mmCIF file of C-alpha atoms in Angstrom:
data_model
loop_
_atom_site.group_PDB
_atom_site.id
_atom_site.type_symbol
_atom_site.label_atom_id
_atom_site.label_comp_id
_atom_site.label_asym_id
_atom_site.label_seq_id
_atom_site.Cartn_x
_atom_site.Cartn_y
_atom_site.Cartn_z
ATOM 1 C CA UNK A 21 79.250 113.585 97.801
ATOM 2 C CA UNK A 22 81.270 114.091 94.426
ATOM 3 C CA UNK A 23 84.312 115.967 93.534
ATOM 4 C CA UNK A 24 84.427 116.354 89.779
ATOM 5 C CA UNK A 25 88.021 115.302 89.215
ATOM 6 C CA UNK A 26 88.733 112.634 86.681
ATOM 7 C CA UNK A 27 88.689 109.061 87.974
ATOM 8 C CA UNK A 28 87.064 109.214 91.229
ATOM 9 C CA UNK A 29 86.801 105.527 93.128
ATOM 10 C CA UNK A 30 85.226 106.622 96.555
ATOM 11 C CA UNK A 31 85.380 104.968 99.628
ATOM 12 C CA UNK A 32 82.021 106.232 101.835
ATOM 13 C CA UNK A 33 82.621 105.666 105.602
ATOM 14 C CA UNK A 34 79.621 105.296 108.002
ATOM 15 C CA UNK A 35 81.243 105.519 111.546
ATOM 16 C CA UNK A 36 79.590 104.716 114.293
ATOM 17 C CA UNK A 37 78.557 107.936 116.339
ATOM 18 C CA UNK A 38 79.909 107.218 119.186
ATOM 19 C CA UNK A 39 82.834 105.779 117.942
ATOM 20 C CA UNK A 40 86.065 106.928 119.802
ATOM 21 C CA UNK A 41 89.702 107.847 118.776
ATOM 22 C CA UNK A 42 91.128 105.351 121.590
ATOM 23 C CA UNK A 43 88.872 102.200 122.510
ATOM 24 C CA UNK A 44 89.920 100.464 126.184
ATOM 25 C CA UNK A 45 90.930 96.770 126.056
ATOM 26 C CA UNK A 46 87.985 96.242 128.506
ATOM 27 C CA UNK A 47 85.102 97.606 125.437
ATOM 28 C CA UNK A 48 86.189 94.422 123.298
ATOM 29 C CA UNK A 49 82.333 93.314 123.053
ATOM 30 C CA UNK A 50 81.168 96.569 122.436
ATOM 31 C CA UNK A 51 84.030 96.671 119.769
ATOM 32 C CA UNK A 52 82.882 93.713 118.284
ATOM 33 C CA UNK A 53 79.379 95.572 117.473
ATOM 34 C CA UNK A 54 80.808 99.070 116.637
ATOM 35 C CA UNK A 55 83.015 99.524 113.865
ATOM 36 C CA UNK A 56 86.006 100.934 115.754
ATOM 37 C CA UNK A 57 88.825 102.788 114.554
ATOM 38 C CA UNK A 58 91.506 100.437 113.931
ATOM 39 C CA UNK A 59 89.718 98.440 111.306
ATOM 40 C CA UNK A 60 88.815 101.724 109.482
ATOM 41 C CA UNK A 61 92.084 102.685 109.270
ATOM 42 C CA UNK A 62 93.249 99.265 107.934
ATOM 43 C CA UNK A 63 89.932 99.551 105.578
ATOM 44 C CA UNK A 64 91.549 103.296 104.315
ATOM 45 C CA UNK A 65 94.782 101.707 103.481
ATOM 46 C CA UNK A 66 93.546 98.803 101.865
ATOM 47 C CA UNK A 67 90.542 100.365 99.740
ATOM 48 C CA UNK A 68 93.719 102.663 98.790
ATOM 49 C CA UNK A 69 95.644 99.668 97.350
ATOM 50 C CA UNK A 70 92.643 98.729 95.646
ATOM 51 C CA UNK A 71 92.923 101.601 93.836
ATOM 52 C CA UNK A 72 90.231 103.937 95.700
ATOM 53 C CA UNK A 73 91.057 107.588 95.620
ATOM 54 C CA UNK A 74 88.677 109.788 97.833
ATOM 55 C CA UNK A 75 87.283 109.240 100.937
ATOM 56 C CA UNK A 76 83.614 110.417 102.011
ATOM 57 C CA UNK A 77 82.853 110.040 105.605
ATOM 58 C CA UNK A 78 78.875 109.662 105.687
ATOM 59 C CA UNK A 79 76.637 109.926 108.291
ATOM 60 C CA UNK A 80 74.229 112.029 110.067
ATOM 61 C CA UNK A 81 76.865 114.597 111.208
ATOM 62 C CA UNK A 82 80.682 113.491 110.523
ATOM 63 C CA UNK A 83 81.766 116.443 112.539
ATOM 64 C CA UNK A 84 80.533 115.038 116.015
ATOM 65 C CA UNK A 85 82.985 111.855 115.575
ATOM 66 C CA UNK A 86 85.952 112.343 117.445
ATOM 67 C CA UNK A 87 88.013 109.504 115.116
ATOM 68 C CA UNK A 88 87.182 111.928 111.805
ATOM 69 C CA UNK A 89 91.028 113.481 112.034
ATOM 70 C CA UNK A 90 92.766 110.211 112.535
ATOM 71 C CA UNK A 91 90.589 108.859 109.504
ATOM 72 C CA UNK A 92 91.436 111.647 107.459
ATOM 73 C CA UNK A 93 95.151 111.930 107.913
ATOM 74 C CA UNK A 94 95.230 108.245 107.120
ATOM 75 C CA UNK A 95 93.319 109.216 103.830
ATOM 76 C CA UNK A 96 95.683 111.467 103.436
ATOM 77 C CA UNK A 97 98.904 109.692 103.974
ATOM 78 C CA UNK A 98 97.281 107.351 101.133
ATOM 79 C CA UNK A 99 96.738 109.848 98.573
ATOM 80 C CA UNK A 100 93.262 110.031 99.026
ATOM 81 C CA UNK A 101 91.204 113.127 99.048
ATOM 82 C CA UNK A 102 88.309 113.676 101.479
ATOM 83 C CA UNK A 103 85.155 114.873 102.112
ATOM 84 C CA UNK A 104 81.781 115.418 104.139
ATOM 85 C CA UNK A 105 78.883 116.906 104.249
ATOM 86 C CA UNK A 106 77.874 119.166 107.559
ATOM 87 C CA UNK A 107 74.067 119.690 108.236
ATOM 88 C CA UNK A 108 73.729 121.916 111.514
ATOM 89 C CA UNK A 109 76.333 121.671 113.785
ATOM 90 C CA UNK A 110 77.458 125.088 114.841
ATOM 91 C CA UNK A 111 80.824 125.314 113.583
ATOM 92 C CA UNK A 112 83.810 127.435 115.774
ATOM 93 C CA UNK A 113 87.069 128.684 114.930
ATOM 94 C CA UNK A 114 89.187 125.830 116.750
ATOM 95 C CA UNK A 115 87.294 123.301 115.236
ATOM 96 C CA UNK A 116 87.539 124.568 111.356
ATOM 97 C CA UNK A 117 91.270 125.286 111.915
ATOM 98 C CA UNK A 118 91.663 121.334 112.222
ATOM 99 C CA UNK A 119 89.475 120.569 110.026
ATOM 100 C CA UNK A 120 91.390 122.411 107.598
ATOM 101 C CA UNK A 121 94.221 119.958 107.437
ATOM 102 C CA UNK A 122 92.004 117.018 106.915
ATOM 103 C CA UNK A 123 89.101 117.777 104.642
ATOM 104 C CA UNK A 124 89.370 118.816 100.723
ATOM 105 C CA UNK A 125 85.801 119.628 100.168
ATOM 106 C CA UNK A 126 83.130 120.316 102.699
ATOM 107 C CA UNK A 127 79.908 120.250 102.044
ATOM 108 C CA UNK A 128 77.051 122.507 103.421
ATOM 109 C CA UNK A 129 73.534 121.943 102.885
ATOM 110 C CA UNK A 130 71.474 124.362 102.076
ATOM 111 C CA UNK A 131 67.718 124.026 101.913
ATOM 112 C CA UNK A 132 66.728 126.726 100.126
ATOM 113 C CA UNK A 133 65.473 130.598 100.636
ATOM 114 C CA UNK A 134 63.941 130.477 103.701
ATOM 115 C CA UNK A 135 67.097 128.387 105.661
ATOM 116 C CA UNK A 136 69.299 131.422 104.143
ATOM 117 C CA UNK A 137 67.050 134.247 105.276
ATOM 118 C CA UNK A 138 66.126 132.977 108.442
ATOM 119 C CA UNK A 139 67.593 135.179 111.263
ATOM 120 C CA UNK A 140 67.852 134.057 115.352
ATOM 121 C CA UNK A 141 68.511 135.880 118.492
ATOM 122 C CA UNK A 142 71.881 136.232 119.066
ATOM 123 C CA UNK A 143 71.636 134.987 123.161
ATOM 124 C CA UNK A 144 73.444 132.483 124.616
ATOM 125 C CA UNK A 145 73.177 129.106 123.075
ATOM 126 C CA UNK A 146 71.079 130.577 119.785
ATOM 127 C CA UNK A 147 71.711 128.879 116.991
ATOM 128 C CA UNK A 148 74.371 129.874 114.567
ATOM 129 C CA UNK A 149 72.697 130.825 111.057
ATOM 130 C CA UNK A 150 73.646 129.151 107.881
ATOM 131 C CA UNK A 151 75.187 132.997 106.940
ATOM 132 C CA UNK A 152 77.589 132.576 110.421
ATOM 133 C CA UNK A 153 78.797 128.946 109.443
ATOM 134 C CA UNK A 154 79.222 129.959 105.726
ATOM 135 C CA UNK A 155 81.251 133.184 106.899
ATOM 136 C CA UNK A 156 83.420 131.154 109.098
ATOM 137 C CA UNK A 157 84.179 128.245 106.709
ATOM 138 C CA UNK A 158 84.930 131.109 104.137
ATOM 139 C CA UNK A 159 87.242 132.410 106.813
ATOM 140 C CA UNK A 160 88.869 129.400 107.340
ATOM 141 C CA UNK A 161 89.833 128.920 103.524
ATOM 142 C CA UNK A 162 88.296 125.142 103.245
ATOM 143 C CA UNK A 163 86.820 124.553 99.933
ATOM 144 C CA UNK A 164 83.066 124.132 100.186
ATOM 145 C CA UNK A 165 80.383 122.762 97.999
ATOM 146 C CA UNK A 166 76.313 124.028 98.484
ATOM 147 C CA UNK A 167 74.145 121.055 98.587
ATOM 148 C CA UNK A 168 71.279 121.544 98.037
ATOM 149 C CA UNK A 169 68.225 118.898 98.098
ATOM 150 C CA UNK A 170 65.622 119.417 94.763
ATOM 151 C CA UNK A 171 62.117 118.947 96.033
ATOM 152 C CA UNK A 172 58.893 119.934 93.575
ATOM 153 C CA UNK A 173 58.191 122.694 95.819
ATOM 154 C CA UNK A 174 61.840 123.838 95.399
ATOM 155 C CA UNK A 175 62.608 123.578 92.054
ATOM 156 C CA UNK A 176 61.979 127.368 91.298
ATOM 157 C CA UNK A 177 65.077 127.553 93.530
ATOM 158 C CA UNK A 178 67.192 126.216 91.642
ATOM 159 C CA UNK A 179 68.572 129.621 89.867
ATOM 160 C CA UNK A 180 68.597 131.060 93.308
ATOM 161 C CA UNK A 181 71.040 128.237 94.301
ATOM 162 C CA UNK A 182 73.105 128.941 91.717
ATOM 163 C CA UNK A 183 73.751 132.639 92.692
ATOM 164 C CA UNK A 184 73.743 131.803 96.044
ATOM 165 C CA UNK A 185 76.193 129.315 96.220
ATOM 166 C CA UNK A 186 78.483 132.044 93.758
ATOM 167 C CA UNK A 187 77.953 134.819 96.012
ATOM 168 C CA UNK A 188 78.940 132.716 98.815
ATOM 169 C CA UNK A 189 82.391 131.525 97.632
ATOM 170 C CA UNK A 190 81.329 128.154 97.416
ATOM 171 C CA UNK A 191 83.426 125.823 94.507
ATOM 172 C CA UNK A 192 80.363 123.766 93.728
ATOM 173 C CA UNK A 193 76.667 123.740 93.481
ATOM 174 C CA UNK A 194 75.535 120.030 94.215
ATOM 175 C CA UNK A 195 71.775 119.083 93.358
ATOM 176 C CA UNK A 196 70.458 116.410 94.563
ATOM 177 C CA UNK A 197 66.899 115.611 93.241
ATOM 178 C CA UNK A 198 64.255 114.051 95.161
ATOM 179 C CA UNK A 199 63.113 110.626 94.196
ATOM 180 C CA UNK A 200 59.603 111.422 94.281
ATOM 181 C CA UNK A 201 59.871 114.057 91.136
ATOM 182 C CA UNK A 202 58.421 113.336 87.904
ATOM 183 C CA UNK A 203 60.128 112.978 85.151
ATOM 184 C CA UNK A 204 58.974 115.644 83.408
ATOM 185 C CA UNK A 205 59.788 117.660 86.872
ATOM 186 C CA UNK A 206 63.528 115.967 86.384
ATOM 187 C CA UNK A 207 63.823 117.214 82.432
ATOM 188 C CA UNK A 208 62.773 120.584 83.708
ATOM 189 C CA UNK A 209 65.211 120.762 86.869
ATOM 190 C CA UNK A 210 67.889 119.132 84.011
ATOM 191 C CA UNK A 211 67.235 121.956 81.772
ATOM 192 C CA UNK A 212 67.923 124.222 83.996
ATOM 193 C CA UNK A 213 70.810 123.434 85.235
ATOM 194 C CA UNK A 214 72.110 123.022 82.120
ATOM 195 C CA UNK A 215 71.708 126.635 81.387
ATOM 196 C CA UNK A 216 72.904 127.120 84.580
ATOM 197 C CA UNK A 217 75.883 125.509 83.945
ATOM 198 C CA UNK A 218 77.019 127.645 80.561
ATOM 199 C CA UNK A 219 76.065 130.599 82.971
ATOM 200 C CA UNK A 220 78.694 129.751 85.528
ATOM 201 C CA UNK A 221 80.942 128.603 83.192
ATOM 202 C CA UNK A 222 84.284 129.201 85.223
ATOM 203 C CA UNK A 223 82.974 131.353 88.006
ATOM 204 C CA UNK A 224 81.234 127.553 89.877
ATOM 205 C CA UNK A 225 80.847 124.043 88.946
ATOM 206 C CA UNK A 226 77.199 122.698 88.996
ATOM 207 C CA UNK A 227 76.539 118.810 89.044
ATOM 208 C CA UNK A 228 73.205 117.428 88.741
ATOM 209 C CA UNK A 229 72.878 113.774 91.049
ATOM 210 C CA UNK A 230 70.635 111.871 88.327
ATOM 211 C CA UNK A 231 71.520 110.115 85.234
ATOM 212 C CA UNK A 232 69.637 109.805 82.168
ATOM 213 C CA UNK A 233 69.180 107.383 79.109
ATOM 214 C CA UNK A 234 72.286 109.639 77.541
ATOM 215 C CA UNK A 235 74.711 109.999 80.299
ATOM 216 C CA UNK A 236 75.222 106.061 81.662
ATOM 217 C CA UNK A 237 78.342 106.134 83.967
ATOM 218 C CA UNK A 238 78.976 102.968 81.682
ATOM 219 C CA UNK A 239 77.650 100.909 78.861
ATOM 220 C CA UNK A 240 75.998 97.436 79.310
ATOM 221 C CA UNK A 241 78.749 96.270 76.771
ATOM 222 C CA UNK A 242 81.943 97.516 78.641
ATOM 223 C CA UNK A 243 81.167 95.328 82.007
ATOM 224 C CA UNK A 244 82.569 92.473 80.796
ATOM 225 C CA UNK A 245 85.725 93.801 79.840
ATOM 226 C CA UNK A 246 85.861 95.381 83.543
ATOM 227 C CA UNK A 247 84.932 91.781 84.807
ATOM 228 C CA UNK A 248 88.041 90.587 83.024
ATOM 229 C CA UNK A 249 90.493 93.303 84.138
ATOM 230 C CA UNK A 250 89.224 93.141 87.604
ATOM 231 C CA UNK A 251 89.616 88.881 87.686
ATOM 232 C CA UNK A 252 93.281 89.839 86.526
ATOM 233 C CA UNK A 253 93.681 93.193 89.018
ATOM 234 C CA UNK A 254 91.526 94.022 91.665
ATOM 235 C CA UNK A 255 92.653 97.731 91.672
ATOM 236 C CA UNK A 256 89.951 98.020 88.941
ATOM 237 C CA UNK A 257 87.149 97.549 91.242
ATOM 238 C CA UNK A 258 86.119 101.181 91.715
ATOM 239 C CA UNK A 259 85.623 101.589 88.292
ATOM 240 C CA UNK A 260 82.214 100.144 88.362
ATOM 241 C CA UNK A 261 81.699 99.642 92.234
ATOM 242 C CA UNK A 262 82.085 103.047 93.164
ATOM 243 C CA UNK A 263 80.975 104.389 96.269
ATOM 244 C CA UNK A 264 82.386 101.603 97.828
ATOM 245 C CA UNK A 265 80.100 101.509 101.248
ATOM 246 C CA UNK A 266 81.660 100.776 104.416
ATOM 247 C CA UNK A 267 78.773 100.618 106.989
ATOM 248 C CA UNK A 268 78.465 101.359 110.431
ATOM 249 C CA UNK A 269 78.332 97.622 112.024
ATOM 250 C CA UNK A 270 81.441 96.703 109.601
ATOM 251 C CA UNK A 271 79.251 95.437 106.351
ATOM 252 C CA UNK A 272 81.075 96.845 103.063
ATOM 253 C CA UNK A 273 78.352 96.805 100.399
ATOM 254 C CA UNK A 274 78.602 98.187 96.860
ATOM 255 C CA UNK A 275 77.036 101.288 95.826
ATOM 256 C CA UNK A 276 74.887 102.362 98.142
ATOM 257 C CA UNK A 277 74.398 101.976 102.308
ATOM 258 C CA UNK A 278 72.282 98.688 102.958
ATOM 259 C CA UNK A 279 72.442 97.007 99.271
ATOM 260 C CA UNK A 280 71.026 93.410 99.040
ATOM 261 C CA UNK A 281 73.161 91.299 101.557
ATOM 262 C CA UNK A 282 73.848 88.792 98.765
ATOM 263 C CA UNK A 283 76.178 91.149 97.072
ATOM 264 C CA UNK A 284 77.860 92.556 100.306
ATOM 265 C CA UNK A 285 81.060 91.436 100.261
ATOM 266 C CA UNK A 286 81.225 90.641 103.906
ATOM 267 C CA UNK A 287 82.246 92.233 107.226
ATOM 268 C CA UNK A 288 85.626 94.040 108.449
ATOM 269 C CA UNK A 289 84.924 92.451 111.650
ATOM 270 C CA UNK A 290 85.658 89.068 110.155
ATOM 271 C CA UNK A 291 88.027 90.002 107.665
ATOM 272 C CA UNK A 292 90.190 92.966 106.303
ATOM 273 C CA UNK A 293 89.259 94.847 103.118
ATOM 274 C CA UNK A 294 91.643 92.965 100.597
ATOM 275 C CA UNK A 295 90.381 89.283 101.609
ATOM 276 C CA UNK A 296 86.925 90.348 101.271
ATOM 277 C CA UNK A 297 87.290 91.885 97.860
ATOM 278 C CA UNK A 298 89.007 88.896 96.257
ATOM 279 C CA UNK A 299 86.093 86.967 96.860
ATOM 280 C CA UNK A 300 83.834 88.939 95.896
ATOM 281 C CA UNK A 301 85.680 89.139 92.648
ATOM 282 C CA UNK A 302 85.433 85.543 92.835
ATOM 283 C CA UNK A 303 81.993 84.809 93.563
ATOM 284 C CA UNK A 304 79.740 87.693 93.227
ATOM 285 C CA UNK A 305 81.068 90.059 90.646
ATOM 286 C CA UNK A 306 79.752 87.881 87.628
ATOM 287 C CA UNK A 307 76.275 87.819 88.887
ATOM 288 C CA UNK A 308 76.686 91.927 89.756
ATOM 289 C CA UNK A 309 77.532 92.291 86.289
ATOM 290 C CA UNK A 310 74.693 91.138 84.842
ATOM 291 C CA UNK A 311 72.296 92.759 86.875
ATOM 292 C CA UNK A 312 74.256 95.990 86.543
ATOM 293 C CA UNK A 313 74.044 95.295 82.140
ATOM 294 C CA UNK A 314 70.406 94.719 82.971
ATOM 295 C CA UNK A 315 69.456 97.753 84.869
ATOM 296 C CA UNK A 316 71.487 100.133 82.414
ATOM 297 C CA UNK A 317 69.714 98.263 78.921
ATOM 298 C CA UNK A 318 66.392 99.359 81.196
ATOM 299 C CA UNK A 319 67.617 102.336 82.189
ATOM 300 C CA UNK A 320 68.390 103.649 78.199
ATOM 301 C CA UNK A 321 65.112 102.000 76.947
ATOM 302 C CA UNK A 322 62.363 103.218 79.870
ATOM 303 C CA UNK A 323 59.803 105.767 79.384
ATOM 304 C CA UNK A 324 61.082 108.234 81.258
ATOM 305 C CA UNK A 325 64.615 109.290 80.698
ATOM 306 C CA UNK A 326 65.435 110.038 84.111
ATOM 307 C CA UNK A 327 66.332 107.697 87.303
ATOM 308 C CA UNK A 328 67.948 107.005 90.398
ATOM 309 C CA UNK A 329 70.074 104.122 88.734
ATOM 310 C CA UNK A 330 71.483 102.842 92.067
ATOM 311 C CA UNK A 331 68.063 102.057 93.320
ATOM 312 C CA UNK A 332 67.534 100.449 90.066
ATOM 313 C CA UNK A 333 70.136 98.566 91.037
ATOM 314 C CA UNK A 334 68.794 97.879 94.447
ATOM 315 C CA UNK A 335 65.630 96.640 93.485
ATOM 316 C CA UNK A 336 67.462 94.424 90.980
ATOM 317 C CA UNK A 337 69.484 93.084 93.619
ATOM 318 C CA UNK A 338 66.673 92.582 95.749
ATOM 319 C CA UNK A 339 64.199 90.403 93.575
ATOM 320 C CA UNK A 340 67.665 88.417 92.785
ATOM 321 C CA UNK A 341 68.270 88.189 96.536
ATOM 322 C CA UNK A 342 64.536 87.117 97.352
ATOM 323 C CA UNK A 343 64.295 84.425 94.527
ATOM 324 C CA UNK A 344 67.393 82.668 95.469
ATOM 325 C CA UNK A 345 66.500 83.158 99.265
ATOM 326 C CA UNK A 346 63.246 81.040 98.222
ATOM 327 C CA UNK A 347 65.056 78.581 96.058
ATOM 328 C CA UNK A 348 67.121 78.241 99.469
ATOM 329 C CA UNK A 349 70.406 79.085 97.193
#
């Protein structure tokens, strides 16, 4: 998730789901395969000193982890900011008082008209409407963000979103286009949010999840300047490799969850945060560099002018990964 504030590094968590607030000295081999919370809160501190500003715990449903306060005050006590996304867990008073105090932006996905309209019983045990959890995070005074997944058959949604996400209070609209849409499908949805956006000018902040040929995060030519500044300071590292992923069994990857395991730059459970960076600096972030300068020359060159650039970037990664693996590098 994004918070459009200038100079966001983010650290994305991946908790285990089970993973609890205390572990017993007696769970040391299960510790050793879940990623328990003392090394996340060592990770938080040093992804901080590396210059990492925001925290986004990931995962199916952040809210049913018992160690998200501890991992959020620790964010907090850092200077990060935080967020998460919340899919359809019932959400009470209690819990959103809490959760007040550790999350800056909350995000609530929406899937469209018929997940807003839709009405249930109101018996015991019903489930709580996306109205009810919108009226109660409203209540709370948590900032909130709509997210809401771009499919083909819901792109004539889109202006709907918009005024639904106003009327609801939220502070952002967040699209996220499917992979699967065209590219004239992506110019269209681009368009409109576009308009959208000189619409809503003040009133909500819309931001579109895709790049295009014309709005690179970065240009090929600039990575080897970072590549220099980071070889002299590693607190430049989330200027390129940013999320920084932190997965559930302890892997930290760059970009995105389960990136080629050549560039990983190892696992928490071996080392902390800090060692693990400085090599990668050392040994991996030439070769990242150059398949980053290659995917963004492709990437303002294709055919189509839209693209998921950090699967670009994954498939890269992976034909890199596969060719060495068969030179037996």
């Amino acid at each position: 998730m994004n918070l459009l504030i200038p100079d966001v590094r983010i650290l994305e968590v991946h908790p285990c789901p089970t993973l609890q607030s205390h572990s017993p000295i007696s769970s040391l081999v299960e510790e050793r395969k879940e990623l328990g919370v003392p090394l996340l809160l060592r990770a938080i501190r040093d992804a901080a000193n590396l210059g990492y500003n925001f925290l986004n715990v990931a995962g199916d449903e952040p809210l049913s982890n018992p160690a998200l306060p501890a991992l959020c005050r620790e964010a907090h006590q850092r200077g990060m900011l935080t967020s998460m996304i919340t899919c359809r867990r019932p959400l009470t008073a209690p819990q959103l008082e809490w959760l007040r105090f550790s999350i800056d932006l909350l995000g609530v996905e929406v899937t469209g008209k018929a997940q807003a309209t839709r009405r249930t019983s109101r018996s015991k045990g019903a489930a709580q409407t996306l109205e009810e959890r919108l009226s109660r995070i409203r209540q709370s005074g948590i900032p909130f963000a709509v997210v809401f997944p771009l499919h083909a058959n819901s792109l004539s949604e889109l202006e709907w979103a918009a005024e639904y996400a106003m009327a609801q209070g939220a502070a952002m609209l967040q699209v996220r286009p499917d992979p699967a849409l065209t590219d004239e499908q992506m110019a269209t949805a681009w368009m409109m949010v576009e308009c959208l956006c000189d619409l809503q000018r003040g009133k909500l902040v819309i931001h579109f999840d895709a790049v295009n040929r014309y709005s690179l995060p970065t240009e090929p030519e600039d990575l080897a300047s970072w590549h220099r500044d980071l070889e002299r300071e590693s607190r430049y590292l989330g200027e390129v490799v940013s999320p920084l992923v932190i997965e559930d069994d302890g892997t930290v990857s760059p970009l995105r969850y389960g990136f080629p395991r050549h560039f990983a730059f190892g696992n928490l459970h071996s080392e902390q945060l800090t060692d693990l960076a400085a090599r990668w600096i050392d040994l991996r972030a030439g070769l990242f560099c150059e398949i980053y300068g290659k995917v963004l020359r492709q990437a303002r060159t294709a055919d189509h002018m839209f693209g998921d650039l950090h699967q670009m970037l994954l498939q890269e990664a992976g034909e890199i990964e596969i060719g060495r693996s068969a030179a037996g590098c």
